[in-house]
Amino acid sequence: TQLLEQSPQFLSIQEGENLTVYCNSSSVFSSLQWYRQEPGEGPVLLVTVVTGGEVKKLKRLTFQFGDARKDSSLHITAAQPGDTGLYLCAGGSDGGSQGNLIFGKGTKLSVKP
Amino acid sequence: DADVTQTPRNRITKTGKRIMLECSQTKGHDRMYWYRQDPGLGLRLIYYSFDVKDINKGEISDGYSVSRQAQAKFSLSLESAIPNQTALYFCATRDGTASTDTQYFGPGTRLTVL
């Protein structure tokens, strides 16, 4: 059974601080997506990474896919209150599991002004 | 307009009632999914459909049924609601021909069963 472990589960920081969220597995994924979810809303796709070692940047957010495609990280620079939300990683298996995504349980981020 | 819509957004019902949650999409995707989200448990797959004639059970399908009325519509039914089905329910879609498994989510339905 494929599992994705996210850490930390909760993170509370002050505005301006940097943070990193991790998503780890013993399984290889063909793609890894990161979503952000605000209270009362559905997850919104932030990025998809597909190549081992790939780094993608989205303004102050930097996403990295591990060389072996088993892990990923999300780094936020100079966090702002608007970054508050639940961050979910999800792995795809390129047809395995019938192409269904495996989700981590999420990291709940709170950025205080 | 949103690509994936869900109705209703909020619903309160009583134990034993039949409930239907509806999902519509304008993305033209062939695959559709129903998940529930509970605190600490993450997103769990209830049912998924690869096209109108292809319906599959997910990891927690007991107590639920689905209907794919058209490529754009996928509804979830609780035949006899029970309190532990209180949760956030999300519909998602995916382009089955795409090179990645990326899914796109609706805004969710908050269901409370009393």
Coordinates of C-alpha atoms in Angstrom, one line a residue:
Chain A
T1 CA 0.0 0.0 0.0
Q2 CA 1.4 3.4 -1.0
L3 CA 1.5 6.0 1.7
L4 CA 2.5 9.6 1.8
E5 CA 3.6 11.0 5.1
Q6 CA 3.4 14.8 5.6
S7 CA 5.2 16.7 8.3
P8 CA 4.7 18.7 10.3
Q9 CA 1.0 18.1 10.8
F10 CA 0.6 21.6 12.3
L11 CA 2.7 24.7 12.0
S12 CA 2.1 28.1 13.6
I13 CA 4.6 30.9 12.7
Q14 CA 4.9 34.7 12.6
E15 CA 4.6 36.7 9.5
G16 CA 8.0 37.0 7.7
E17 CA 9.4 33.6 8.8
N18 CA 10.4 30.9 6.4
L19 CA 9.1 27.3 6.6
T20 CA 9.4 24.0 4.9
V21 CA 6.8 21.2 4.6
Y22 CA 7.8 17.7 3.8
C23 CA 6.1 14.9 2.0
N24 CA 7.7 11.5 2.2
S25 CA 7.1 8.0 0.9
S26 CA 8.8 4.6 0.4
S27 CA 7.1 4.4 -3.0
V28 CA 8.1 6.0 -6.3
F29 CA 5.5 8.4 -7.8
S30 CA 5.3 9.5 -11.4
S31 CA 4.0 12.9 -10.4
L32 CA 3.5 14.8 -7.2
Q33 CA 1.0 17.6 -6.8
W34 CA 0.7 20.2 -4.0
Y35 CA -2.7 21.7 -3.1
R36 CA -3.7 24.5 -0.8
Q37 CA -7.1 24.3 0.9
E38 CA -8.8 27.2 2.8
P39 CA -11.5 26.6 5.4
G40 CA -14.8 25.7 3.8
E41 CA -13.3 25.4 0.3
G42 CA -11.9 22.6 -1.9
P43 CA -8.2 22.0 -2.5
V44 CA -6.7 24.2 -5.1
L45 CA -3.8 23.0 -7.2
L46 CA -0.6 24.9 -6.7
V47 CA 1.9 22.8 -8.7
T48 CA 2.6 19.5 -10.3
V49 CA 6.1 18.1 -10.5
V50 CA 7.0 15.1 -12.6
T51 CA 10.8 14.9 -13.0
G52 CA 13.2 13.7 -10.3
G53 CA 15.1 16.7 -8.9
E54 CA 12.7 19.1 -10.4
V55 CA 12.3 22.5 -8.7
K56 CA 9.4 24.8 -9.4
K57 CA 8.8 28.3 -8.0
L58 CA 5.6 30.1 -7.6
K59 CA 6.3 33.6 -6.2
R60 CA 7.5 32.9 -2.6
L61 CA 6.8 29.2 -2.8
T62 CA 9.4 26.7 -3.9
F63 CA 8.5 23.1 -4.7
Q64 CA 11.1 20.3 -5.1
F65 CA 10.6 16.7 -6.2
G66 CA 13.2 14.3 -4.8
D67 CA 15.8 12.7 -7.2
A68 CA 14.3 9.3 -6.6
R69 CA 10.7 10.7 -6.9
K70 CA 9.8 9.4 -3.4
D71 CA 9.6 12.7 -1.6
S72 CA 8.9 16.3 -2.1
S73 CA 9.1 19.6 -0.2
L74 CA 7.4 22.9 -0.1
H75 CA 9.4 25.9 1.1
I76 CA 7.7 29.3 1.8
T77 CA 9.9 32.3 2.1
A78 CA 8.7 35.3 4.2
A79 CA 5.3 33.8 5.0
Q80 CA 2.3 36.1 5.0
P81 CA -1.1 35.7 6.7
G82 CA -2.6 34.9 3.3
D83 CA -0.5 31.7 3.2
T84 CA -2.6 30.3 6.0
G85 CA -4.4 27.1 5.1
L86 CA -4.1 23.3 4.7
Y87 CA -1.3 22.1 2.4
L88 CA -1.8 18.7 0.8
C89 CA 0.6 16.7 -1.2
A90 CA -0.7 13.9 -3.5
G91 CA 1.2 11.4 -5.5
G92 CA 0.3 9.9 -8.9
S93 CA 1.4 6.5 -10.0
D94 CA 1.2 6.7 -13.8
G95 CA -1.5 4.2 -14.2
G96 CA -0.9 2.3 -11.0
S97 CA -3.8 2.4 -8.6
Q98 CA -5.8 3.0 -11.7
G99 CA -4.3 6.5 -11.8
N100 CA -5.8 7.5 -8.5
L101 CA -4.0 9.9 -6.3
I102 CA -2.5 9.0 -3.0
F103 CA -3.0 12.0 -0.5
G104 CA -1.0 12.9 2.5
K105 CA -3.0 14.0 5.5
G106 CA -2.0 17.6 5.2
T107 CA -0.1 20.3 7.0
K108 CA -2.2 23.0 8.7
L109 CA -0.3 26.3 8.5
S110 CA -1.2 29.4 10.5
V111 CA 0.7 32.6 9.8
K112 CA 0.1 35.2 12.5
P113 CA 0.5 39.0 11.7
Chain B
D1 CA -17.7 30.5 -13.5
A2 CA -16.3 27.6 -11.5
D3 CA -15.2 24.6 -13.5
V4 CA -16.4 22.1 -10.9
T5 CA -19.6 22.9 -8.9
Q6 CA -21.2 21.1 -6.0
T7 CA -24.7 21.4 -4.7
P8 CA -25.8 21.9 -2.0
R9 CA -22.8 23.6 -0.2
N10 CA -24.3 22.9 3.2
R11 CA -26.8 20.3 4.3
I12 CA -28.2 19.3 7.7
T13 CA -30.2 16.1 7.8
K14 CA -31.5 13.5 10.2
T15 CA -30.4 9.9 10.7
G16 CA -32.1 7.6 8.3
K17 CA -32.8 10.2 5.6
R18 CA -31.8 9.7 2.0
I19 CA -29.4 12.4 0.8
M20 CA -28.1 13.2 -2.7
L21 CA -25.0 15.4 -3.3
E22 CA -24.5 16.6 -6.9
C23 CA -21.4 17.5 -8.9
S24 CA -21.2 19.1 -12.3
Q25 CA -18.1 20.0 -14.3
T26 CA -17.4 22.1 -17.4
K27 CA -13.8 21.0 -17.8
G28 CA -14.7 18.2 -20.3
H29 CA -12.9 15.7 -18.2
D30 CA -13.8 12.0 -18.4
R31 CA -12.9 11.0 -14.9
M32 CA -14.8 12.0 -11.8
Y33 CA -14.3 11.3 -8.1
W34 CA -16.0 11.6 -4.7
Y35 CA -14.0 12.0 -1.5
R36 CA -14.8 12.7 2.1
Q37 CA -12.6 14.7 4.4
D38 CA -12.5 14.3 8.1
P39 CA -10.1 16.0 10.6
G40 CA -7.0 14.0 11.0
L41 CA -7.9 11.5 8.4
G42 CA -7.3 13.4 5.2
L43 CA -9.1 12.8 2.0
R44 CA -10.5 9.4 1.5
L45 CA -11.9 8.1 -1.8
I46 CA -15.5 6.9 -1.9
Y47 CA -16.2 6.2 -5.5
Y48 CA -14.7 7.1 -8.9
S49 CA -15.8 6.9 -12.5
F50 CA -13.7 6.7 -15.6
D51 CA -16.7 7.3 -17.9
V52 CA -20.4 7.1 -17.9
K53 CA -20.4 3.3 -17.9
D54 CA -17.4 2.7 -15.6
I55 CA -18.0 3.1 -11.9
N56 CA -15.6 1.9 -9.2
K57 CA -15.6 1.6 -5.5
G58 CA -13.0 3.5 -3.5
E59 CA -11.6 2.7 -0.1
I60 CA -14.8 3.6 1.9
S61 CA -17.8 3.0 -0.3
D62 CA -20.0 1.2 2.3
G63 CA -23.2 3.3 2.9
Y64 CA -22.8 5.3 -0.3
S65 CA -23.9 4.9 -3.9
V66 CA -23.2 7.0 -7.0
S67 CA -24.7 7.7 -10.4
R68 CA -22.9 9.1 -13.5
Q69 CA -25.8 10.6 -15.4
A70 CA -23.6 12.2 -18.1
Q71 CA -20.0 12.9 -18.6
A72 CA -20.4 16.2 -16.8
K73 CA -22.5 15.0 -13.9
F74 CA -21.7 12.6 -11.0
S75 CA -23.9 12.4 -7.9
L76 CA -23.3 10.7 -4.6
S77 CA -26.2 9.3 -2.5
L78 CA -26.4 8.3 1.1
E79 CA -29.3 5.8 1.2
S80 CA -29.8 6.0 4.9
A81 CA -27.7 8.7 6.5
I82 CA -25.9 8.0 9.9
P83 CA -24.1 10.5 12.2
N84 CA -20.6 9.2 11.3
Q85 CA -21.2 10.3 7.7
T86 CA -21.0 13.8 9.0
A87 CA -18.0 15.2 6.9
L88 CA -16.9 17.5 4.1
Y89 CA -17.5 15.9 0.7
F90 CA -15.6 16.8 -2.4
C91 CA -16.0 16.0 -6.0
A92 CA -13.0 16.1 -8.3
T93 CA -12.3 15.6 -12.0
R94 CA -9.4 14.5 -14.0
D95 CA -8.5 14.4 -17.7
G96 CA -7.8 10.7 -18.3
T97 CA -5.7 11.5 -21.3
A98 CA -3.4 13.9 -19.5
S99 CA 0.2 12.9 -18.8
T100 CA -0.2 13.5 -15.0
D101 CA -2.7 12.4 -12.5
T102 CA -3.7 15.9 -11.4
Q103 CA -7.2 16.3 -10.1
Y104 CA -9.4 19.4 -9.8
F105 CA -11.7 19.8 -6.9
G106 CA -15.1 21.4 -6.4
P107 CA -15.8 23.7 -3.4
G108 CA -17.2 20.9 -1.2
T109 CA -20.4 20.1 0.6
R110 CA -20.5 20.2 4.4
L111 CA -22.9 17.5 5.5
T112 CA -24.2 17.2 9.1
V113 CA -26.2 14.1 10.1
L114 CA -28.0 14.5 13.4

